[in-house]
Tab-separated table of C-alpha atoms and ligand atoms in Angstrom:
chain	number	residue	atom	x	y	z
A	1	UNK	CA	-81.676	35.050	-25.738
A	2	UNK	CA	-83.762	32.329	-27.243
A	3	UNK	CA	-81.494	29.887	-29.082
A	4	UNK	CA	-83.763	28.645	-31.809
A	5	UNK	CA	-81.279	26.339	-33.521
A	6	UNK	CA	-79.563	24.900	-30.522
A	7	UNK	CA	-76.089	23.563	-31.297
A	8	UNK	CA	-75.472	20.039	-30.156
A	9	UNK	CA	-72.773	20.962	-27.694
A	10	UNK	CA	-75.025	23.151	-25.579
A	11	UNK	CA	-77.165	20.198	-24.594
A	12	UNK	CA	-75.886	17.995	-21.759
A	13	UNK	CA	-72.870	16.136	-23.012
A	14	UNK	CA	-74.204	12.664	-22.261
A	15	UNK	CA	-76.947	13.424	-24.770
A	16	UNK	CA	-74.556	14.691	-27.409
A	17	UNK	CA	-72.703	11.489	-28.279
A	18	UNK	CA	-74.036	8.264	-26.885
A	19	UNK	CA	-71.245	6.906	-24.716
A	20	UNK	CA	-71.540	3.392	-26.142
A	21	UNK	CA	-71.114	4.719	-29.677
A	22	UNK	CA	-68.164	6.836	-28.640
A	23	UNK	CA	-66.385	4.218	-26.588
A	24	UNK	CA	-66.952	1.446	-29.115
A	25	UNK	CA	-65.454	3.652	-31.783
A	26	UNK	CA	-62.521	4.367	-29.524
A	27	UNK	CA	-61.883	0.706	-28.798
A	28	UNK	CA	-61.940	0.041	-32.512
A	29	UNK	CA	-59.548	2.900	-33.231
A	30	UNK	CA	-57.171	1.652	-30.562
A	31	UNK	CA	-57.312	-1.833	-31.987
A	32	UNK	CA	-56.254	-0.866	-35.454
A	33	UNK	CA	-54.072	2.119	-34.539
A	34	UNK	CA	-55.810	3.701	-37.474
A	35	UNK	CA	-54.862	7.349	-37.524
A	36	UNK	CA	-52.711	8.254	-40.472
A	37	UNK	CA	-52.715	4.759	-41.969
A	38	UNK	CA	-54.730	5.339	-45.084
A	39	UNK	CA	-58.005	3.539	-45.521
A	40	UNK	CA	-58.199	0.764	-43.012
A	41	UNK	CA	-60.702	-2.038	-43.264
A	42	UNK	CA	-61.834	-2.880	-39.764
A	43	UNK	CA	-64.173	-5.807	-40.259
A	44	UNK	CA	-67.591	-6.037	-41.799
A	45	UNK	CA	-68.888	-2.598	-42.645
A	46	UNK	CA	-66.133	-0.747	-40.815
A	47	UNK	CA	-63.801	1.569	-42.669
A	48	UNK	CA	-61.776	4.247	-40.970
A	49	UNK	CA	-60.891	7.509	-42.653
A	50	UNK	CA	-57.314	8.565	-43.157
A	51	UNK	CA	-56.268	12.153	-42.702
A	52	UNK	CA	-54.213	12.650	-45.830
A	53	UNK	CA	-52.659	16.081	-46.285
A	54	UNK	CA	-52.916	18.056	-49.551
A	55	UNK	CA	-49.380	17.267	-50.646
A	56	UNK	CA	-45.898	17.618	-49.213
A	57	UNK	CA	-46.087	19.912	-46.190
A	58	UNK	CA	-43.239	22.463	-46.456
A	59	UNK	CA	-43.208	22.924	-42.675
A	60	UNK	CA	-42.670	19.255	-41.796
A	61	UNK	CA	-38.998	19.788	-41.025
A	62	UNK	CA	-39.957	22.130	-38.146
A	63	UNK	CA	-41.385	19.174	-36.184
A	64	UNK	CA	-41.009	17.835	-33.595
A	65	UNK	CA	-40.001	21.002	-31.749
A	66	UNK	CA	-38.195	20.969	-28.422
A	67	UNK	CA	-40.536	20.462	-25.489
A	68	UNK	CA	-40.487	23.292	-22.932
A	69	UNK	CA	-40.281	21.518	-19.537
A	70	UNK	CA	-42.012	24.460	-17.824
A	71	UNK	CA	-45.308	23.411	-19.395
A	72	UNK	CA	-45.930	19.914	-18.211
A	73	UNK	CA	-48.827	17.820	-16.932
A	74	UNK	CA	-49.944	15.774	-13.969
A	75	UNK	CA	-52.221	13.626	-16.121
A	76	UNK	CA	-51.709	11.311	-19.062
A	77	UNK	CA	-51.598	12.647	-22.614
A	78	UNK	CA	-54.822	11.768	-24.427
A	79	UNK	CA	-54.031	9.512	-27.402
A	80	UNK	CA	-54.143	11.026	-30.881
A	81	UNK	CA	-56.426	8.168	-31.937
A	82	UNK	CA	-59.017	9.639	-29.558
A	83	UNK	CA	-58.640	13.413	-30.015
A	84	UNK	CA	-58.390	13.309	-33.812
A	85	UNK	CA	-61.893	11.852	-34.173
A	86	UNK	CA	-63.707	13.760	-31.423
A	87	UNK	CA	-63.733	17.438	-32.330
A	88	UNK	CA	-65.762	20.606	-32.203
A	89	UNK	CA	-65.462	22.472	-35.501
A	90	UNK	CA	-68.903	23.809	-36.362
A	91	UNK	CA	-67.763	24.966	-39.773
A	92	UNK	CA	-67.890	21.280	-40.707
A	93	UNK	CA	-70.983	20.300	-38.747
A	94	UNK	CA	-72.335	20.157	-35.238
A	95	UNK	CA	-71.322	16.554	-34.530
A	96	UNK	CA	-68.084	15.424	-32.902
A	97	UNK	CA	-67.347	13.319	-35.974
A	98	UNK	CA	-66.296	16.093	-38.367
A	99	UNK	CA	-62.751	14.824	-38.927
A	100	UNK	CA	-63.600	13.412	-42.358
A	101	UNK	CA	-65.522	16.495	-43.513
A	102	UNK	CA	-62.716	18.798	-42.323
A	103	UNK	CA	-60.319	17.254	-44.851
A	104	UNK	CA	-62.069	19.390	-47.506
A	105	UNK	CA	-60.347	22.480	-46.085
A	106	UNK	CA	-57.517	23.658	-48.350
A	107	UNK	CA	-54.719	24.936	-46.161
A	108	UNK	CA	-52.240	25.923	-48.878
A	109	UNK	CA	-51.888	28.723	-49.677
A	110	UNK	CA	-53.134	30.191	-46.390
A	111	UNK	CA	-53.001	33.955	-45.894
A	112	UNK	CA	-53.218	35.571	-42.466
A	113	UNK	CA	-54.054	39.251	-42.187
A	114	UNK	CA	-52.709	41.245	-39.258
A	115	UNK	CA	-54.418	44.622	-38.971
A	116	UNK	CA	-56.017	47.228	-36.745
A	117	UNK	CA	-53.986	49.124	-34.131
A	118	UNK	CA	-50.587	47.767	-35.168
A	119	UNK	CA	-47.416	49.308	-36.551
A	120	UNK	CA	-46.817	46.401	-38.946
A	121	UNK	CA	-50.095	45.635	-40.701
A	122	UNK	CA	-49.660	42.919	-43.298
A	123	UNK	CA	-51.036	39.869	-44.980
A	124	UNK	CA	-48.560	37.041	-44.663
A	125	UNK	CA	-48.516	33.475	-45.931
A	126	UNK	CA	-48.702	30.891	-43.145
A	127	UNK	CA	-45.567	29.099	-44.413
A	128	UNK	CA	-43.628	32.354	-43.979
A	129	UNK	CA	-45.141	33.285	-40.644
A	130	UNK	CA	-44.412	29.904	-39.076
A	131	UNK	CA	-40.687	30.472	-39.701
A	132	UNK	CA	-40.608	33.929	-38.107
A	133	UNK	CA	-41.027	32.738	-34.522
A	134	UNK	CA	-39.243	29.650	-33.083
A	135	UNK	CA	-41.533	26.700	-32.386
A	136	UNK	CA	-41.696	24.897	-29.054
A	137	UNK	CA	-43.825	22.106	-27.640
A	138	UNK	CA	-46.013	22.456	-24.527
A	139	UNK	CA	-48.230	19.965	-22.720
A	140	UNK	CA	-51.579	21.553	-21.861
A	141	UNK	CA	-54.900	20.470	-20.425
A	142	UNK	CA	-57.961	21.438	-22.490
A	143	UNK	CA	-61.430	21.788	-20.956
A	144	UNK	CA	-64.488	22.066	-23.172
A	145	UNK	CA	-67.543	23.893	-21.793
A	146	UNK	CA	-69.405	20.612	-22.414
A	147	UNK	CA	-67.429	19.066	-19.506
A	148	UNK	CA	-65.055	16.825	-21.426
A	149	UNK	CA	-61.313	17.290	-21.201
A	150	UNK	CA	-58.130	16.183	-22.887
A	151	UNK	CA	-54.403	16.716	-22.426
A	152	UNK	CA	-52.254	17.180	-25.527
A	153	UNK	CA	-48.803	18.256	-26.718
A	154	UNK	CA	-49.239	21.428	-28.779
A	155	UNK	CA	-46.472	22.854	-30.928
A	156	UNK	CA	-46.377	26.560	-31.638
A	157	UNK	CA	-45.299	29.831	-30.071
A	158	UNK	CA	-46.538	32.267	-27.426
A	159	UNK	CA	-49.342	34.544	-28.622
A	160	UNK	CA	-47.321	37.367	-27.051
A	161	UNK	CA	-44.629	36.830	-29.718
A	162	UNK	CA	-47.187	37.209	-32.504
A	163	UNK	CA	-48.612	40.368	-30.914
A	164	UNK	CA	-45.090	41.812	-30.611
A	165	UNK	CA	-44.417	40.889	-34.231
A	166	UNK	CA	-47.528	42.912	-35.185
A	167	UNK	CA	-46.210	45.974	-33.339
A	168	UNK	CA	-49.081	46.814	-30.964
A	169	UNK	CA	-50.066	50.471	-30.671
A	170	UNK	CA	-50.702	51.956	-27.246
A	171	UNK	CA	-54.490	52.258	-27.737
A	172	UNK	CA	-54.963	48.530	-28.464
A	173	UNK	CA	-56.959	46.848	-25.705
A	174	UNK	CA	-58.115	43.590	-27.316
A	175	UNK	CA	-56.948	41.012	-29.821
A	176	UNK	CA	-59.694	39.753	-32.121
A	177	UNK	CA	-59.358	36.591	-34.228
A	178	UNK	CA	-61.371	35.387	-37.162
A	179	UNK	CA	-61.690	31.931	-38.809
A	180	UNK	CA	-61.895	31.396	-42.604
A	181	UNK	CA	-65.274	31.644	-44.298
A	182	UNK	CA	-66.000	29.402	-47.283
A	183	UNK	CA	-69.311	27.614	-47.335
A	184	UNK	CA	-68.284	25.716	-50.482
A	185	UNK	CA	-65.900	23.581	-48.409
A	186	UNK	CA	-67.341	24.092	-44.924
A	187	UNK	CA	-70.893	22.805	-45.103
A	188	UNK	CA	-71.635	23.980	-41.554
A	189	UNK	CA	-71.310	27.535	-42.813
A	190	UNK	CA	-74.414	26.969	-44.904
A	191	UNK	CA	-76.311	26.985	-41.597
A	192	UNK	CA	-77.225	30.616	-42.118
A	193	UNK	CA	-78.562	31.134	-38.583
A	194	UNK	CA	-75.040	31.058	-37.174
A	195	UNK	CA	-73.048	34.315	-37.225
A	196	UNK	CA	-70.169	33.201	-39.484
A	197	UNK	CA	-67.259	33.655	-39.519
A	198	UNK	CA	-66.279	32.279	-36.092
A	199	UNK	CA	-64.785	35.103	-34.045
A	200	UNK	CA	-63.026	35.134	-30.687
A	201	UNK	CA	-61.029	37.598	-28.671
A	202	UNK	CA	-58.943	38.242	-25.589
A	203	UNK	CA	-57.699	41.322	-23.763
A	204	UNK	CA	-54.180	42.530	-24.458
A	205	UNK	CA	-53.210	41.445	-20.928
A	206	UNK	CA	-54.496	37.951	-21.603
A	207	UNK	CA	-52.732	37.858	-24.963
A	208	UNK	CA	-49.428	38.777	-23.332
A	209	UNK	CA	-49.786	36.137	-20.578
A	210	UNK	CA	-47.270	33.307	-20.936
A	211	UNK	CA	-50.001	30.651	-21.150
A	212	UNK	CA	-51.694	32.083	-24.275
A	213	UNK	CA	-50.390	30.028	-27.172
A	214	UNK	CA	-50.675	29.870	-30.930
A	215	UNK	CA	-50.588	26.259	-32.134
A	216	UNK	CA	-49.391	25.150	-35.536
A	217	UNK	CA	-48.846	21.521	-34.558
A	218	UNK	CA	-49.925	18.759	-32.221
A	219	UNK	CA	-48.364	15.375	-31.311
A	220	UNK	CA	-45.070	16.496	-32.834
A	221	UNK	CA	-46.534	17.133	-36.308
A	222	UNK	CA	-48.338	19.932	-38.135
A	223	UNK	CA	-51.977	20.278	-37.083
A	224	UNK	CA	-54.424	17.959	-38.771
A	225	UNK	CA	-57.310	19.896	-40.283
A	226	UNK	CA	-59.850	18.859	-37.670
A	227	UNK	CA	-57.702	20.502	-34.962
A	228	UNK	CA	-57.859	23.840	-36.798
A	229	UNK	CA	-54.969	23.707	-39.278
A	230	UNK	CA	-52.847	25.476	-40.123
A	231	UNK	CA	-52.946	27.836	-37.130
A	232	UNK	CA	-55.186	28.149	-34.067
A	233	UNK	CA	-55.353	29.708	-30.646
A	234	UNK	CA	-54.903	27.715	-27.403
A	235	UNK	CA	-56.076	29.265	-24.110
A	236	UNK	CA	-55.883	26.377	-21.631
A	237	UNK	CA	-57.424	28.222	-18.675
A	238	UNK	CA	-60.596	29.086	-20.578
A	239	UNK	CA	-63.411	26.948	-21.926
A	240	UNK	CA	-62.418	25.449	-25.250
A	241	UNK	CA	-64.712	27.597	-27.396
A	242	UNK	CA	-62.311	30.519	-26.865
A	243	UNK	CA	-59.537	28.569	-28.649
A	244	UNK	CA	-60.473	29.568	-32.185
A	245	UNK	CA	-59.353	27.354	-35.090
A	246	UNK	CA	-58.032	27.977	-38.608
A	247	UNK	CA	-57.297	31.667	-38.109
A	248	UNK	CA	-57.190	34.011	-41.113
A	249	UNK	CA	-57.159	37.352	-39.321
A	250	UNK	CA	-55.794	38.920	-36.147
A	251	UNK	CA	-56.929	42.469	-35.374
A	252	UNK	CA	-55.762	44.676	-32.509
A	253	UNK	CA	-58.609	46.922	-31.442
A	254	UNK	CA	-59.997	49.089	-28.656
A	255	UNK	CA	-63.433	47.431	-29.027
A	256	UNK	CA	-64.254	44.284	-27.079
A	257	UNK	CA	-64.904	41.526	-29.646
A	258	UNK	CA	-68.160	39.601	-29.480
A	259	UNK	CA	-67.358	35.918	-29.879
A	260	UNK	CA	-69.294	33.475	-32.058
A	261	UNK	CA	-70.986	31.698	-29.135
A	262	UNK	CA	-71.481	34.881	-27.171
A	263	UNK	CA	-73.432	36.207	-30.094
A	264	UNK	CA	-75.456	32.960	-30.419
A	265	UNK	CA	-76.266	32.669	-26.699
A	266	UNK	CA	-75.052	35.584	-24.554
A	267	UNK	CA	-76.810	34.225	-21.465
A	268	UNK	CA	-74.743	31.050	-21.670
A	269	UNK	CA	-71.422	32.029	-23.244
A	270	UNK	CA	-69.561	35.194	-22.439
A	271	UNK	CA	-66.376	37.013	-23.286
A	272	UNK	CA	-64.313	35.735	-20.345
A	273	UNK	CA	-65.244	32.034	-20.131
A	274	UNK	CA	-62.643	31.166	-17.497
A	275	UNK	CA	-62.948	27.610	-16.189
A	276	UNK	CA	-64.509	27.475	-12.723
A	277	UNK	CA	-65.952	24.314	-11.143
A	278	UNK	CA	-68.157	26.396	-8.806
A	279	UNK	CA	-69.980	28.328	-11.515
A	280	UNK	CA	-72.352	25.993	-13.319
A	281	UNK	CA	-73.354	26.477	-16.892
A	282	UNK	CA	-77.035	27.547	-16.821
A	283	UNK	CA	-77.990	24.021	-17.881
A	284	UNK	CA	-75.346	21.727	-16.360
A	285	UNK	CA	-72.714	21.487	-13.650
A	286	UNK	CA	-69.067	22.327	-14.301
A	287	UNK	CA	-67.855	20.601	-11.118
A	288	UNK	CA	-66.326	17.590	-12.881
A	289	UNK	CA	-65.091	16.641	-16.324
A	290	UNK	CA	-64.788	13.444	-18.340
A	291	UNK	CA	-61.296	12.605	-19.550
A	292	UNK	CA	-61.472	11.654	-23.216
A	293	UNK	CA	-60.120	8.188	-23.834
A	294	UNK	CA	-61.012	6.951	-20.343
A	295	UNK	CA	-64.156	6.263	-18.346
A	296	UNK	CA	-62.895	8.588	-15.608
A	297	UNK	CA	-64.529	11.754	-14.286
A	298	UNK	CA	-62.259	14.054	-12.307
A	299	UNK	CA	-62.868	17.291	-10.398
A	300	UNK	CA	-62.560	20.412	-12.513
A	301	UNK	CA	-59.966	22.924	-11.322
A	302	UNK	CA	-60.245	26.702	-11.104
A	303	UNK	CA	-58.758	28.186	-14.278
A	304	UNK	CA	-58.353	24.573	-15.389
A	305	UNK	CA	-55.415	24.255	-13.002
A	306	UNK	CA	-53.593	27.362	-14.258
A	307	UNK	CA	-54.605	29.798	-11.474
A	308	UNK	CA	-51.005	30.438	-10.494
A	309	UNK	CA	-50.243	31.677	-14.002
A	310	UNK	CA	-53.433	33.606	-14.807
A	311	UNK	CA	-55.484	34.517	-11.703
A	312	UNK	CA	-53.723	37.887	-11.374
A	313	UNK	CA	-55.197	38.931	-14.737
A	314	UNK	CA	-58.614	39.149	-13.104
A	315	UNK	CA	-58.054	40.670	-9.665
A	316	UNK	CA	-59.309	44.114	-10.792
A	317	UNK	CA	-62.249	42.710	-12.767
A	318	UNK	CA	-64.454	41.298	-10.039
A	319	UNK	CA	-67.558	43.087	-11.393
A	320	UNK	CA	-67.284	41.084	-14.620
A	321	UNK	CA	-68.924	37.758	-15.353
A	322	UNK	CA	-65.550	36.022	-15.427
A	323	UNK	CA	-66.635	32.391	-15.500
A	324	UNK	CA	-69.116	32.123	-18.337
B	1	LIG	N1	-62.993	27.167	-33.697
B	1	LIG	C1	-63.791	27.250	-34.760
B	1	LIG	N2	-63.418	28.028	-35.791
B	1	LIG	N3	-64.966	26.576	-34.848
B	1	LIG	C2	-65.415	25.794	-33.808
B	1	LIG	O1	-66.511	25.215	-33.900
B	1	LIG	N4	-64.977	24.954	-31.548
B	1	LIG	C3	-64.351	25.309	-30.270
B	1	LIG	C4	-62.833	25.475	-30.414
B	1	LIG	N5	-62.509	26.272	-31.584
B	1	LIG	C5	-64.601	25.696	-32.647
B	1	LIG	C6	-63.359	26.378	-32.641
B	1	LIG	C7	-64.636	24.352	-29.200
B	1	LIG	S1	-66.207	24.398	-28.559
B	1	LIG	C8	-63.685	23.526	-28.692
B	1	LIG	S2	-63.965	22.563	-27.297
B	1	LIG	C9	-62.383	23.380	-29.350
B	1	LIG	O2	-62.261	24.181	-30.509
B	1	LIG	C10	-62.188	21.918	-29.724
B	1	LIG	O3	-60.899	21.716	-30.218
B	1	LIG	P1	-60.485	20.267	-30.719
B	1	LIG	O4	-61.534	19.801	-31.678
B	1	LIG	O5	-59.133	20.443	-31.365
B	1	LIG	O6	-60.439	19.403	-29.496
């Protein structure tokens, strides 16, 4: 497929954000410890945005949740000062610097519809849903298809618990997710050539795997908007575009969902998108990844290092294009 309006993140990463711009910004952020401080003057011409919430967050008392020691890391956690200002959230633009624009998203009230092949279809307010399933914290690696990576503490619950809560019917084969659609607040959604709303999906087997996670928080606090508040998916063994943000709908279905990027560029982005260093993206290598917040490049791992937990999901699917 010919991608006429090529999104920034499908060009080689080094071209996407000049490293000197990115690393200078990071050094500055580190210097002032700016995240969450309000407006911070940082010298001539430099002002850093705060990430103020809409008002008192009624879920604050749920954080921090107890960390589950089974989900730990062999690399350093990427600082919040780095990950909160380097995001992919095309609803707010195709740059990494959407954190300011994303503050326009109103996350209260936030309704989530659960429908399709379920016994308990419903539309539920996020503040109710988040109290139905106990929260826990997990440390996960995250690998973007653009070959950058981070490691963060997510708070949330297993996707399997949400699927069970929905009451899956026997014919359900896939779980499909949808992001909000509101071009009044999300200027990126005025880019009419994209197939809004953002959609992603997994098989029921993937959804029930212990690694599939629904995040409502990060760094021991509710999600900031740029991370996909108030509720997002986290699939650490897949390229990051599968981890859909700001979910408003979960549908159990027997039809394989076509994801946002799969529909934009099916030759480059597929349904499975499992991380594999030996399968290059059509336009760049996936052999190594850059760790956000450092100058280091490290080898990429099969299934992003989670092969032990997830490889068995794919043993009967060898005819599929599992790594794109
Ligand atoms: N979800 C929505 N709705 N819109 C997006 O543009 N970008 C994806 C994913 N989820 C995206 C999304 C991509 S490409 C990545 S790498 C991750 O979000 C980035 O998550 P982060 O900004 O919290 O690091």
